[in-house]
Coordinates of C-alpha atoms in Angstrom, one line a residue:
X706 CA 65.3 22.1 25.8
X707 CA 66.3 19.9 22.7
X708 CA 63.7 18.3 21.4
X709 CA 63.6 14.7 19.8
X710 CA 61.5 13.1 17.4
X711 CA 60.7 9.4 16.5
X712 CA 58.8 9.0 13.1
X713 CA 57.9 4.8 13.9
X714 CA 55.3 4.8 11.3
X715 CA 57.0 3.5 8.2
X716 CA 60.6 2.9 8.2
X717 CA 62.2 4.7 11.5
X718 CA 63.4 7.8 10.9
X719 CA 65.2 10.1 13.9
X720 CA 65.7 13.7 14.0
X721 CA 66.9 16.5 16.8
X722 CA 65.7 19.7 16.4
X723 CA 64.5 19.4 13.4
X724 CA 68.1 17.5 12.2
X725 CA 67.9 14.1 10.5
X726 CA 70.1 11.8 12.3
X727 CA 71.5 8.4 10.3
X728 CA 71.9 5.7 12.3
X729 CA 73.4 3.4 10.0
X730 CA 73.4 -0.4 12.8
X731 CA 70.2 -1.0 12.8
X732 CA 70.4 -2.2 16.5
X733 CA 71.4 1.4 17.8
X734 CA 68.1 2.2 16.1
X735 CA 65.9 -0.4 18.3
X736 CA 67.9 0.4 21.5
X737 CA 66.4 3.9 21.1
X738 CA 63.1 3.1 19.9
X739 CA 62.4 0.1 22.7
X740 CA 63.8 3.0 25.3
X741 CA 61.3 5.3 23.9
X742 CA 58.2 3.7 23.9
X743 CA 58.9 1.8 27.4
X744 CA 58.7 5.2 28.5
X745 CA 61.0 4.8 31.2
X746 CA 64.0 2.9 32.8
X747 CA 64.5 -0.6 31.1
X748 CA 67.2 -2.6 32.8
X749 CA 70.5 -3.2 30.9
X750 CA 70.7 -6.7 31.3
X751 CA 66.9 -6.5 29.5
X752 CA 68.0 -4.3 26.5
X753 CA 71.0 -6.6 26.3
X754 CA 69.3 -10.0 26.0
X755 CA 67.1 -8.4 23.9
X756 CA 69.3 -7.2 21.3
X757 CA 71.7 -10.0 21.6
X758 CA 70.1 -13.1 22.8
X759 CA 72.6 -15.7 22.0
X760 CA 75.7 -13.7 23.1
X761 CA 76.4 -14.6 26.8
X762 CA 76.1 -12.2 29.1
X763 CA 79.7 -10.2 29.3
X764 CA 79.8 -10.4 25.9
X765 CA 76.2 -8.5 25.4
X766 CA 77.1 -6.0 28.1
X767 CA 80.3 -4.8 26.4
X768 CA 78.2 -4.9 22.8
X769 CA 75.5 -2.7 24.3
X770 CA 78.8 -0.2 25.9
X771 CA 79.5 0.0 22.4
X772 CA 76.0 0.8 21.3
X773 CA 75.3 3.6 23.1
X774 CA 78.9 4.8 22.6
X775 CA 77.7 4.6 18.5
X776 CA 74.5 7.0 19.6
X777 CA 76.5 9.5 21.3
X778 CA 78.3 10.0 18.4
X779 CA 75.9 9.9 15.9
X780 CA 73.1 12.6 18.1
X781 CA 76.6 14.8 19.2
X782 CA 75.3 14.6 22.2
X783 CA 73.8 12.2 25.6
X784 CA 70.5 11.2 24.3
X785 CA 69.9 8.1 26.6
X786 CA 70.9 8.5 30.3
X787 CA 72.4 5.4 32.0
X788 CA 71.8 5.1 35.8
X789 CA 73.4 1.9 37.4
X790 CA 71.8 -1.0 35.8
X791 CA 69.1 0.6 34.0
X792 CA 68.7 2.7 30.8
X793 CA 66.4 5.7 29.6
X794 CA 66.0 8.4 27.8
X795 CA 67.4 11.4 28.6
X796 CA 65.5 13.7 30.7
X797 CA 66.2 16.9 29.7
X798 CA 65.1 15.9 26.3
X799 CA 61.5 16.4 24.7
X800 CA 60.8 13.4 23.3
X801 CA 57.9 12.9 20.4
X802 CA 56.7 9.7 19.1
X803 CA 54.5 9.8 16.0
X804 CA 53.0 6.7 17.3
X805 CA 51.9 8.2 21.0
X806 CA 50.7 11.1 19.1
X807 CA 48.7 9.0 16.5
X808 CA 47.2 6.8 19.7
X809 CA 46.2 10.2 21.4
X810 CA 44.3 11.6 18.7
X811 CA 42.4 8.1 18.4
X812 CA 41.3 8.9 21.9
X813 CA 40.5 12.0 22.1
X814 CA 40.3 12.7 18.4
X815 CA 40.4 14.5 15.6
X816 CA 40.3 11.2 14.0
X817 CA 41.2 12.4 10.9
X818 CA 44.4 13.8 12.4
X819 CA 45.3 9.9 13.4
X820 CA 44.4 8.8 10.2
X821 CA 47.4 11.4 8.3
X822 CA 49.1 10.8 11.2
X823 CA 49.3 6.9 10.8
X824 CA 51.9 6.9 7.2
X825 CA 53.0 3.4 7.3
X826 CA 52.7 0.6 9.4
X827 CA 54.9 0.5 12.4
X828 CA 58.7 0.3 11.7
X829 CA 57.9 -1.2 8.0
X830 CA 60.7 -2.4 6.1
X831 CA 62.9 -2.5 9.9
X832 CA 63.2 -5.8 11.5
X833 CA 66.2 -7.9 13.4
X834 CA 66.6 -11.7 12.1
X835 CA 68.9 -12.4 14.9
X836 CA 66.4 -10.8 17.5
X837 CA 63.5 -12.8 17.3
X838 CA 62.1 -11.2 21.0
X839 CA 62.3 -7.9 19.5
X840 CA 60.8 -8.8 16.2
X841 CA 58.0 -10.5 17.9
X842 CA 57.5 -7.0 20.1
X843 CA 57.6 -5.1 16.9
X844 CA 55.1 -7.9 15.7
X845 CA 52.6 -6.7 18.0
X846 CA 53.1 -3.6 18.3
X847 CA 52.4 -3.2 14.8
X848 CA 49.4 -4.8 14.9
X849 CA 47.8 -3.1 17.9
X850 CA 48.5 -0.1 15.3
X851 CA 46.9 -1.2 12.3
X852 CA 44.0 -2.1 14.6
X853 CA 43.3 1.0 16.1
X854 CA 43.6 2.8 12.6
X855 CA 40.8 0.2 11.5
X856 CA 38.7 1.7 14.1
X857 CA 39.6 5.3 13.4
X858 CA 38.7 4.9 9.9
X859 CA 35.5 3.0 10.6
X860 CA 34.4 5.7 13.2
X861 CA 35.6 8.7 10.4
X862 CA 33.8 6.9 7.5
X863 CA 30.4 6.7 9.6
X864 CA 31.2 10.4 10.9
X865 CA 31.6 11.9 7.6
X866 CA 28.9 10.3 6.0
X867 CA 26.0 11.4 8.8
X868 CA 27.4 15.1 8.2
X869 CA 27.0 14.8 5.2
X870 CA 30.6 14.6 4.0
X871 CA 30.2 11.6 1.4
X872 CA 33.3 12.5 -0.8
X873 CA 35.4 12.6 2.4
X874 CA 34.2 9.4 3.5
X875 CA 34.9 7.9 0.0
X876 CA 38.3 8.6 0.5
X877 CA 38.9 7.4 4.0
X878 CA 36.7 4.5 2.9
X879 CA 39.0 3.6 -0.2
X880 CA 42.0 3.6 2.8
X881 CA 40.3 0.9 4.7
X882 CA 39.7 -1.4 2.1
X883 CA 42.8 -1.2 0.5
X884 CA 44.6 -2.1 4.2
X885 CA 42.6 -5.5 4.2
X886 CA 40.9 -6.5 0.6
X887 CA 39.6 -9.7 2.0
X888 CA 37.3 -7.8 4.7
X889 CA 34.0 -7.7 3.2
X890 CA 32.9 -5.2 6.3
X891 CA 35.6 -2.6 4.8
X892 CA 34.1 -3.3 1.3
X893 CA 30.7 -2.6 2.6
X894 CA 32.0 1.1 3.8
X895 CA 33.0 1.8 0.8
X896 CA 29.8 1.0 -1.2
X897 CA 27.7 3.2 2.2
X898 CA 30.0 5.8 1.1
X899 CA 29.8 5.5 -2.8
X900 CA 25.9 5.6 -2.5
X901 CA 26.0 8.5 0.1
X902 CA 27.6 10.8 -2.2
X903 CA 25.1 9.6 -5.1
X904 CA 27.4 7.3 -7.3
X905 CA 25.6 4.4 -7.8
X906 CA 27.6 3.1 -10.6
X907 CA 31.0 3.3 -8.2
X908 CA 28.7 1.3 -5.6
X909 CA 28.4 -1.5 -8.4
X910 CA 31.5 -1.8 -8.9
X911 CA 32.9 -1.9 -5.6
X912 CA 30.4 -4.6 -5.2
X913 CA 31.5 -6.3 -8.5
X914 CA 35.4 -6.1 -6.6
X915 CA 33.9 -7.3 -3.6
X916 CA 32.1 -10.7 -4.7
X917 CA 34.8 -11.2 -7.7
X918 CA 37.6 -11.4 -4.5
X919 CA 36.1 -13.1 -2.3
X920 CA 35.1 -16.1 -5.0
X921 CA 38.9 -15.7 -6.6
X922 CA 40.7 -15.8 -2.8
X923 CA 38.6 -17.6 -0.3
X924 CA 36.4 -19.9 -2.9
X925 CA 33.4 -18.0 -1.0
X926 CA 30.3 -16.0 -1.9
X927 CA 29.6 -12.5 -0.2
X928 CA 26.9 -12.0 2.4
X929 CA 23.7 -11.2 1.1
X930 CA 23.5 -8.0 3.5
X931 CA 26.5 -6.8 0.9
X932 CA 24.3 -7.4 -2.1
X933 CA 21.5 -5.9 -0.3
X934 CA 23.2 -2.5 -0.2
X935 CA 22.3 -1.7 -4.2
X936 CA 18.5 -3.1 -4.2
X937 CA 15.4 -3.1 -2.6
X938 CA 16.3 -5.6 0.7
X939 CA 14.1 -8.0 1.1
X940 CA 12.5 -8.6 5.0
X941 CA 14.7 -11.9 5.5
X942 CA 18.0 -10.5 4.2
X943 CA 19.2 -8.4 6.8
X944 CA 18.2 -6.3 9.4
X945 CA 19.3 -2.5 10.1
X946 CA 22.6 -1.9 11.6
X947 CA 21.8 0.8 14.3
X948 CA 24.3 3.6 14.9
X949 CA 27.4 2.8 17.1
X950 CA 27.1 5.4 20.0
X951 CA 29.7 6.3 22.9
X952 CA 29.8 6.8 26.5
X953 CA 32.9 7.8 28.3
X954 CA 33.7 6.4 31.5
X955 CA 36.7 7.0 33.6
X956 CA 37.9 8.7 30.3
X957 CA 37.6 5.9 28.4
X958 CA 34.7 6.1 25.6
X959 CA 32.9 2.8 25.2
X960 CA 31.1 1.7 22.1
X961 CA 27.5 0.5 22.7
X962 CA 24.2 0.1 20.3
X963 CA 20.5 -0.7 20.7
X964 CA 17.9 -2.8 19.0
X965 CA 14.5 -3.1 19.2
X966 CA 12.0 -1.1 21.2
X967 CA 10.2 -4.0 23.5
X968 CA 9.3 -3.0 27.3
X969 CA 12.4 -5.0 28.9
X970 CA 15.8 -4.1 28.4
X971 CA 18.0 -7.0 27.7
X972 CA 22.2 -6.2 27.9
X973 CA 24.5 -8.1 26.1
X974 CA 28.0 -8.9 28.1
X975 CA 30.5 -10.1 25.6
X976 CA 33.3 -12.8 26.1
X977 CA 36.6 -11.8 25.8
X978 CA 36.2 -10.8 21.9
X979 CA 33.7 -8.1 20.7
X980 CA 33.0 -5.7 18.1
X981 CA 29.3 -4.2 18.0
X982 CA 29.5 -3.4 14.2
X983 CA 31.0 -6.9 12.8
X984 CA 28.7 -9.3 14.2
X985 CA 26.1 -7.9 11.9
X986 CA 28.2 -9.5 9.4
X987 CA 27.5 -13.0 10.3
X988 CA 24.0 -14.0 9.1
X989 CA 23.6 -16.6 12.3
X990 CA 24.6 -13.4 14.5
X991 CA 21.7 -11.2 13.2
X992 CA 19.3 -14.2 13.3
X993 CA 20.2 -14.2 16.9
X994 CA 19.8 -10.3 17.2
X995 CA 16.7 -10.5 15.8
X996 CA 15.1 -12.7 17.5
X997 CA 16.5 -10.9 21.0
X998 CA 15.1 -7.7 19.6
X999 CA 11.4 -9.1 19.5
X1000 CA 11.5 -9.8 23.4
X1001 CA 12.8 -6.3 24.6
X1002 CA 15.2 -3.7 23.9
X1003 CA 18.7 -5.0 23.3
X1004 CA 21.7 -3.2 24.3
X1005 CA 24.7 -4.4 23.1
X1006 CA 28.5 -3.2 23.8
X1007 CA 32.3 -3.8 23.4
X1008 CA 33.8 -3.8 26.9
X1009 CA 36.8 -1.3 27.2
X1010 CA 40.2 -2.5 25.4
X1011 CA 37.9 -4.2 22.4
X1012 CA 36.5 -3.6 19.3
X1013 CA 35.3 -0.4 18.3
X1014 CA 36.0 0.6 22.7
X1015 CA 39.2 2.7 23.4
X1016 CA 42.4 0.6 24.0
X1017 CA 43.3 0.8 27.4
X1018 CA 46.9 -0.1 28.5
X1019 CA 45.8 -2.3 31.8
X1020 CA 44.3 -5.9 32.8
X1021 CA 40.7 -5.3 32.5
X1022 CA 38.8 -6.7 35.6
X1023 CA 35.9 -7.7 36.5
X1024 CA 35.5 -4.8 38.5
X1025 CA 35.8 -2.4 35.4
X1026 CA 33.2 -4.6 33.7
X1027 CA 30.5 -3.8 35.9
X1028 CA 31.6 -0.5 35.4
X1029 CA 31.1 -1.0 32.0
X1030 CA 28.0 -2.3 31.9
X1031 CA 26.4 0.5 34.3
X1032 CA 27.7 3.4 32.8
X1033 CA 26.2 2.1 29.1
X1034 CA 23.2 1.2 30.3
X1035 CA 22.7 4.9 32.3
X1036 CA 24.2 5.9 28.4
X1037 CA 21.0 4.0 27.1
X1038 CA 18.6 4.9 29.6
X1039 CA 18.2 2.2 31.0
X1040 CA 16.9 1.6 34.8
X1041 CA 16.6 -1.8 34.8
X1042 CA 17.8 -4.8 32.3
X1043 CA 18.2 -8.7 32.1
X1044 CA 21.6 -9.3 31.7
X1045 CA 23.1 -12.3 29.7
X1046 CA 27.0 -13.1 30.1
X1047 CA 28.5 -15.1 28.0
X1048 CA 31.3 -17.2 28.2
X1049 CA 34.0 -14.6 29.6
X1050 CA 31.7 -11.9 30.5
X1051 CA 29.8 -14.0 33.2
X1052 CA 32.0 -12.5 35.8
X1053 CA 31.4 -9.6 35.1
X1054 CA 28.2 -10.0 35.3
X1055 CA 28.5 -11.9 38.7
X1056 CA 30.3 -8.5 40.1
X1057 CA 27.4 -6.3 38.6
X1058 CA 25.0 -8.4 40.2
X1059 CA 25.9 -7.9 43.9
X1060 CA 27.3 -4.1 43.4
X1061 CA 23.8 -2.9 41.5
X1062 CA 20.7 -5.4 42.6
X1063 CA 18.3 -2.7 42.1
X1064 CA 19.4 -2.4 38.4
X1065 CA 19.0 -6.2 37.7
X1066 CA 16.0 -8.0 36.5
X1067 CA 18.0 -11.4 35.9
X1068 CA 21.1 -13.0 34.9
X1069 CA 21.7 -15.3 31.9
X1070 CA 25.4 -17.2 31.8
X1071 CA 26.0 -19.0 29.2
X1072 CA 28.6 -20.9 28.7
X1073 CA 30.6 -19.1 31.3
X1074 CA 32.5 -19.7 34.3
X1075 CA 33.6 -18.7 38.0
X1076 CA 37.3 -19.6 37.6
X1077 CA 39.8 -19.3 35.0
X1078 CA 42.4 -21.4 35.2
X1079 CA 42.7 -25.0 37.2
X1080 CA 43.0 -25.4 40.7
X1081 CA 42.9 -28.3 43.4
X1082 CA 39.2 -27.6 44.0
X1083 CA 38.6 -26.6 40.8
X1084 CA 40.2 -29.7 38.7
X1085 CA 38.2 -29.0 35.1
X1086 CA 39.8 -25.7 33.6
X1087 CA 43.2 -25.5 32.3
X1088 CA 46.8 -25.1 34.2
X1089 CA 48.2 -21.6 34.0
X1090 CA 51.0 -23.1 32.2
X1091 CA 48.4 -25.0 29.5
X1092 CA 46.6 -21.6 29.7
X1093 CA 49.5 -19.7 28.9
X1094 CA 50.3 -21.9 26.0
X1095 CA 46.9 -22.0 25.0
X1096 CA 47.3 -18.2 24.6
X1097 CA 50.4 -18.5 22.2
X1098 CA 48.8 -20.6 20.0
X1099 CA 45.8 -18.4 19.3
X1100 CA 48.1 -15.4 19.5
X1101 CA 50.0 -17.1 16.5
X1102 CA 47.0 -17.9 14.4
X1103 CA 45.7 -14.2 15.0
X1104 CA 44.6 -12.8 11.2
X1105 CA 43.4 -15.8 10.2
X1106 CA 40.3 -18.3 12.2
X1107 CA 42.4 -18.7 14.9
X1108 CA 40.9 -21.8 17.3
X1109 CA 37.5 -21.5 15.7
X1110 CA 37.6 -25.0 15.8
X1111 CA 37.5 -25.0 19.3
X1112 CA 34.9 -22.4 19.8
X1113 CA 32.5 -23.6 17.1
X1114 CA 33.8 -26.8 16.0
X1115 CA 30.5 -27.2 14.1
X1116 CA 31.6 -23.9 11.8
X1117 CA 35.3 -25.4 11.0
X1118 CA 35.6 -25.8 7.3
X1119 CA 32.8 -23.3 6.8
X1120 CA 35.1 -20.9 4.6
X1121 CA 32.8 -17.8 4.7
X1122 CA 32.3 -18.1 8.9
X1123 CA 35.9 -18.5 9.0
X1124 CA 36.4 -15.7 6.7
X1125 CA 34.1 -13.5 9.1
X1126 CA 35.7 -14.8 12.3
X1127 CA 39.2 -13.9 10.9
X1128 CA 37.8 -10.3 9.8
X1129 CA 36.3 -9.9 13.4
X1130 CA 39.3 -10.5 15.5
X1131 CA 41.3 -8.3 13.8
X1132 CA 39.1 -5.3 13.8
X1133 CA 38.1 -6.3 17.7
X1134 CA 42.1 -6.2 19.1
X1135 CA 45.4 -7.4 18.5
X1136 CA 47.5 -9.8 19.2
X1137 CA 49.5 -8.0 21.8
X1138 CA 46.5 -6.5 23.0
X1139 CA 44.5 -9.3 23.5
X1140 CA 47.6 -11.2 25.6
X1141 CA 46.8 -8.8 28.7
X1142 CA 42.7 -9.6 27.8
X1143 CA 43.4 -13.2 28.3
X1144 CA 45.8 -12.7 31.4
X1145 CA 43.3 -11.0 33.1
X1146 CA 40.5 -14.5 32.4
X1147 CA 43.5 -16.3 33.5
X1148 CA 43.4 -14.8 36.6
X1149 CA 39.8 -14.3 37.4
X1150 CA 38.2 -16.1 40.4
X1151 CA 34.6 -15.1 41.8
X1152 CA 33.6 -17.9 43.3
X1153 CA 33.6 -16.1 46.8
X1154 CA 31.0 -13.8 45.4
X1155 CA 28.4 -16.5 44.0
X1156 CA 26.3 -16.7 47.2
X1157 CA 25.7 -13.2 47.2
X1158 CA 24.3 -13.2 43.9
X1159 CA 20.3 -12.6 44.7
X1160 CA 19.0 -12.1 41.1
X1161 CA 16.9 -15.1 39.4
X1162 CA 19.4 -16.9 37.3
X1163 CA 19.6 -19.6 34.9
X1164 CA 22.6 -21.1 33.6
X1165 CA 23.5 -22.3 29.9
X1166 CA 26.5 -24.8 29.1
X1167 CA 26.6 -27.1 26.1
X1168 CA 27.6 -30.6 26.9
X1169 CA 30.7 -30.7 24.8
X1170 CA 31.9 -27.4 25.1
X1171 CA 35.6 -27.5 24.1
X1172 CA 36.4 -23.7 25.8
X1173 CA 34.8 -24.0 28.6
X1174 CA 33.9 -27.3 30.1
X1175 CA 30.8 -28.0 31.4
X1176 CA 31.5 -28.6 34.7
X1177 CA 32.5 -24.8 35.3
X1178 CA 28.4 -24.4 34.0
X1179 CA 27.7 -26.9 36.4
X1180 CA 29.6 -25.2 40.1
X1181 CA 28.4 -21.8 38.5
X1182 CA 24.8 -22.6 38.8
X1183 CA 25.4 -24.9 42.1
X1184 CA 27.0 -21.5 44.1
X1185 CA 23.8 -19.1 42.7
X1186 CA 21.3 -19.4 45.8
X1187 CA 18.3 -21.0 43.5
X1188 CA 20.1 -20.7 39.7
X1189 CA 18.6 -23.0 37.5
X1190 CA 21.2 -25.3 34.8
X1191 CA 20.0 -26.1 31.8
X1192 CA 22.5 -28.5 29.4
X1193 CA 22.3 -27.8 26.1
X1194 CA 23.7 -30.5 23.6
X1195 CA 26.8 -30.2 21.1
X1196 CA 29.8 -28.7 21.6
X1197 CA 29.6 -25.3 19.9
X1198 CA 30.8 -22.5 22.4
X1199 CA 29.7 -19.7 20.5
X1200 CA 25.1 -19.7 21.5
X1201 CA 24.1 -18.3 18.0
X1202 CA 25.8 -21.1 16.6
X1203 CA 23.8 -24.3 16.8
X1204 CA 20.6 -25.0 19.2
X1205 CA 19.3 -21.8 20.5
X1206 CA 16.1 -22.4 21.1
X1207 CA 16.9 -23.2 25.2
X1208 CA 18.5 -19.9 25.2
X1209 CA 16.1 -17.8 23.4
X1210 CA 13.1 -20.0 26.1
X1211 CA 15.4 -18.7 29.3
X1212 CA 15.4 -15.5 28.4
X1213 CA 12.0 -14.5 26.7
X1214 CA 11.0 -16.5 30.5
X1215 CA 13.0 -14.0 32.5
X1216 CA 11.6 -11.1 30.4
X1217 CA 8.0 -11.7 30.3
X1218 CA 8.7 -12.0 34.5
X1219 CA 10.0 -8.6 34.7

């Protein structure tokens, strides 16, 4: 069988059996790597529009005829098979991709296989001005990349320095902050792994780096939890940042922590954006933690498809995230918890609550919802199509504090929370990533199931709310047999942003019940 291999990872490079093969129109070149990493039959009139968007269609048709005509003779041989009106690779071929074979190992390891695996970002340096639909795939492709190699050399870094591999660490850790300078979280490996392998003076200066770039480029100061990491902390500076553990569930390994030690275990379901490691970054985040931590035993998690979770290439639901949330808290040994969903991860919780009763002491929603988008009987939510456009715009601020004006309008201008928030999404997903997460909200209705919820519940909405409007708070609690609402003023969506206090009340209430 002939065998043929895709490098994507830096500028595209083909080769069959071991023969490089020039393929000097660059379109040729993203005919076969679309075709490849489809991974099956792709219409023609699809590859056509795509590759020739303002050519009408005959003419497009006839351009792609030449295309593959232009393959043929470059490979000496059939390398795509055409049936009817759709195109694929040939089947008798073995087909590689460098970046399927970097995504596997980040599943299923070694991840320092992915990370030599991963020599460039994705097609870098290849791009089609005219094709502004491909680019834009390319685009996110590349990004959903770079993300999970963020999270393979977070995981490698921690990995290396608990057995006892400091020096290795170091180097994967000089990697990560050189592929985002601005991140003070990747900064912060560094100096872990500088003072793991006993160089306190490197520490220094990677602190010195640190603080000197984030005043020079973002006019801000660093976190004192950064500081913290070369002198004696103080008790008000930061708290511990337990170890990131995994469960696997339905082969997919989910990241989870926990905090605290109190009798009651308290479960944090996360809205659509997560990562269990960053929040610590955010000194109103670990406020929040630690005040959670003094009422029970707080387990907190990254649902699958985000943050430091594997990526998973379908819509989650909210089925799989009450499958989530019972297979980390069996992970953490827990029998029963209070659970608290916010915003997004309400439903989620809604589902858990009528498949596992017996492993629910109580719900807390805050700022959540039964229903994504509008409806006739459910007037206060957006339209699909002002969801969907919604979606683009956050999609096109991705890197940078995309809507954080909307989600905590009381943190816009604040350079250093926009600075974290920025740093946070793109370690949590990717743009093309987080398109299906959003799709999925989009589409969620469980209103059907709110009568069958039995668990005490009280339910959290600010007045103002700009994500979610309070009226969603307001049916949520009104379909919960006996769910208390509580309306909490200003319009911050985010609860450790803001007054907590009504929060923090509701749930040390439903703990000290248990």
């Amino acid at each position: 069988m002939e065998r043929l291999e895709f490098r994507l990872l830096g500028f595209p490079e083909f080769r069959l059996n071991g023969r490089r093969v020039e393929l000097a129109l660059r379109k040729a070149a993203a005919l076969l790597i679309y075709l490849a990493e489809a991974g099956g039959p792709v219409a023609r009139e699809v590859a056509a529009t795509l590759l020739w968007p303002e050519t009408d269609e005959e003419a497009a048709r006839a351009r792609l005829r030449r295309t593959l005509h232009k393959i043929r003779v470059a490979f000496g041989t059939e390398v795509i098979a055409a049936a009817g009106a759709s195109l694929s690779l040939h089947p008798a071929l073995a087909v590689e991709l460098d970046s399927k074979v970097f995504e596997h190992a980040c599943n299923v390891g070694p991840l320092d296989e992915a990370s030599d695996i991963y020599r460039g970002d994705y097609l870098g340096g290849f791009s089609l001005p005219d094709c502004p639909e491909f680019d834009e795939w390319v685009f996110f492709r590349r990004e959903a990349l770079r993300s999970r190699l963020v999270q393979a050399l977070e995981r490698t870094i921690e990995a290396k320095i608990a057995g006892g591999e400091p020096r290795s660490a170091v180097v994967h850790a000089t990697r990560l902050a050189a592929l985002d300078p601005l991140s003070e979280s990747a900064h912060r490996h560094l100096i872990r792994a500088h003072l793991a392998a006993g160089d306190r003076a490197a520490a220094e200066r990677q602190i010195e780096s640190c603080v000197r770039l984030l005043r020079d480029e973002l006019g801000v100061g660093p976190d004192p939890a950064t500081l913290a990491l070369v002198r004696e902390p103080t008790q008000d500076v930061t708290l511990d940042v337990p170890r990131t553990r995994y469960v696997e569930v339905d082969g997919i390994h989910l990241a989870y922590q926990t905090v605290g030690s109190g009798p009651t275990d308290i479960g944090l379901v996360p809205g659509f954006i997560s990562h269990v490691e960053r929040i610590w970054e955010d000194s109103r985040c670990r406020a929040w933690i630690s005040a959670i931590s003094r009422m029970g035993r707080l387990i907190l998690f990254d649902r699958r498809g985000m943050g430091l979770s594997d990526r998973v290439g379908v819509r989650p639901t909210v089925e799989t995230t009450a499958q989530d949330i019972l297979a980390v808290m069996n992970a953490a040994g827990s029998r029963r918890a209070l659970l608290i969903g916010a915003s997004e991860g309400g439903p989620g919780c809604v589902r858990f609550a009528i498949d596992h009763p017996d492993r629910l002491i109580g719900l807390v929603l805050w700022g959540s919802l039964a229903k994504g988008s509008r409806a006739s009987d459910y007037p206060f939510a957006l339209t699909a199509a002002q969801y969907d456009l919604w979606k683009q715009r956050l999609i096109a601020g991705w890197g940078g504090p995309a809507e954080i004006e909307t989600f905590a309008p009381g943190l816009s201008g604040d350079r250093q929370a926009e600075t974290w928030w920025a740093g946070l999404l793109r370690a949590a997903s990717s743009p093309g990533a987080v398109a299906g997460l959003l799709e999925a909200l989009r589409d969620t209705d469980v209103r059907s199931l709110l009568a069958r919820v039995s668990a005490p519940t009280v339910v959290l909405h600010r007045s103002g709310d700009r994500a979610v409007r309070v009226e969603a708070g307001r049916l949520l609690a009104a379909g919960i047999p006996g769910a208390r609402f509580i309306e909490v003023a200003g319009n911050d969506h985010w609860f450790w942003v803001g007054d907590q206090q009504p929060l923090l009340d509701s749930i040390g209430a439903l703990a000290r019940s248990s």
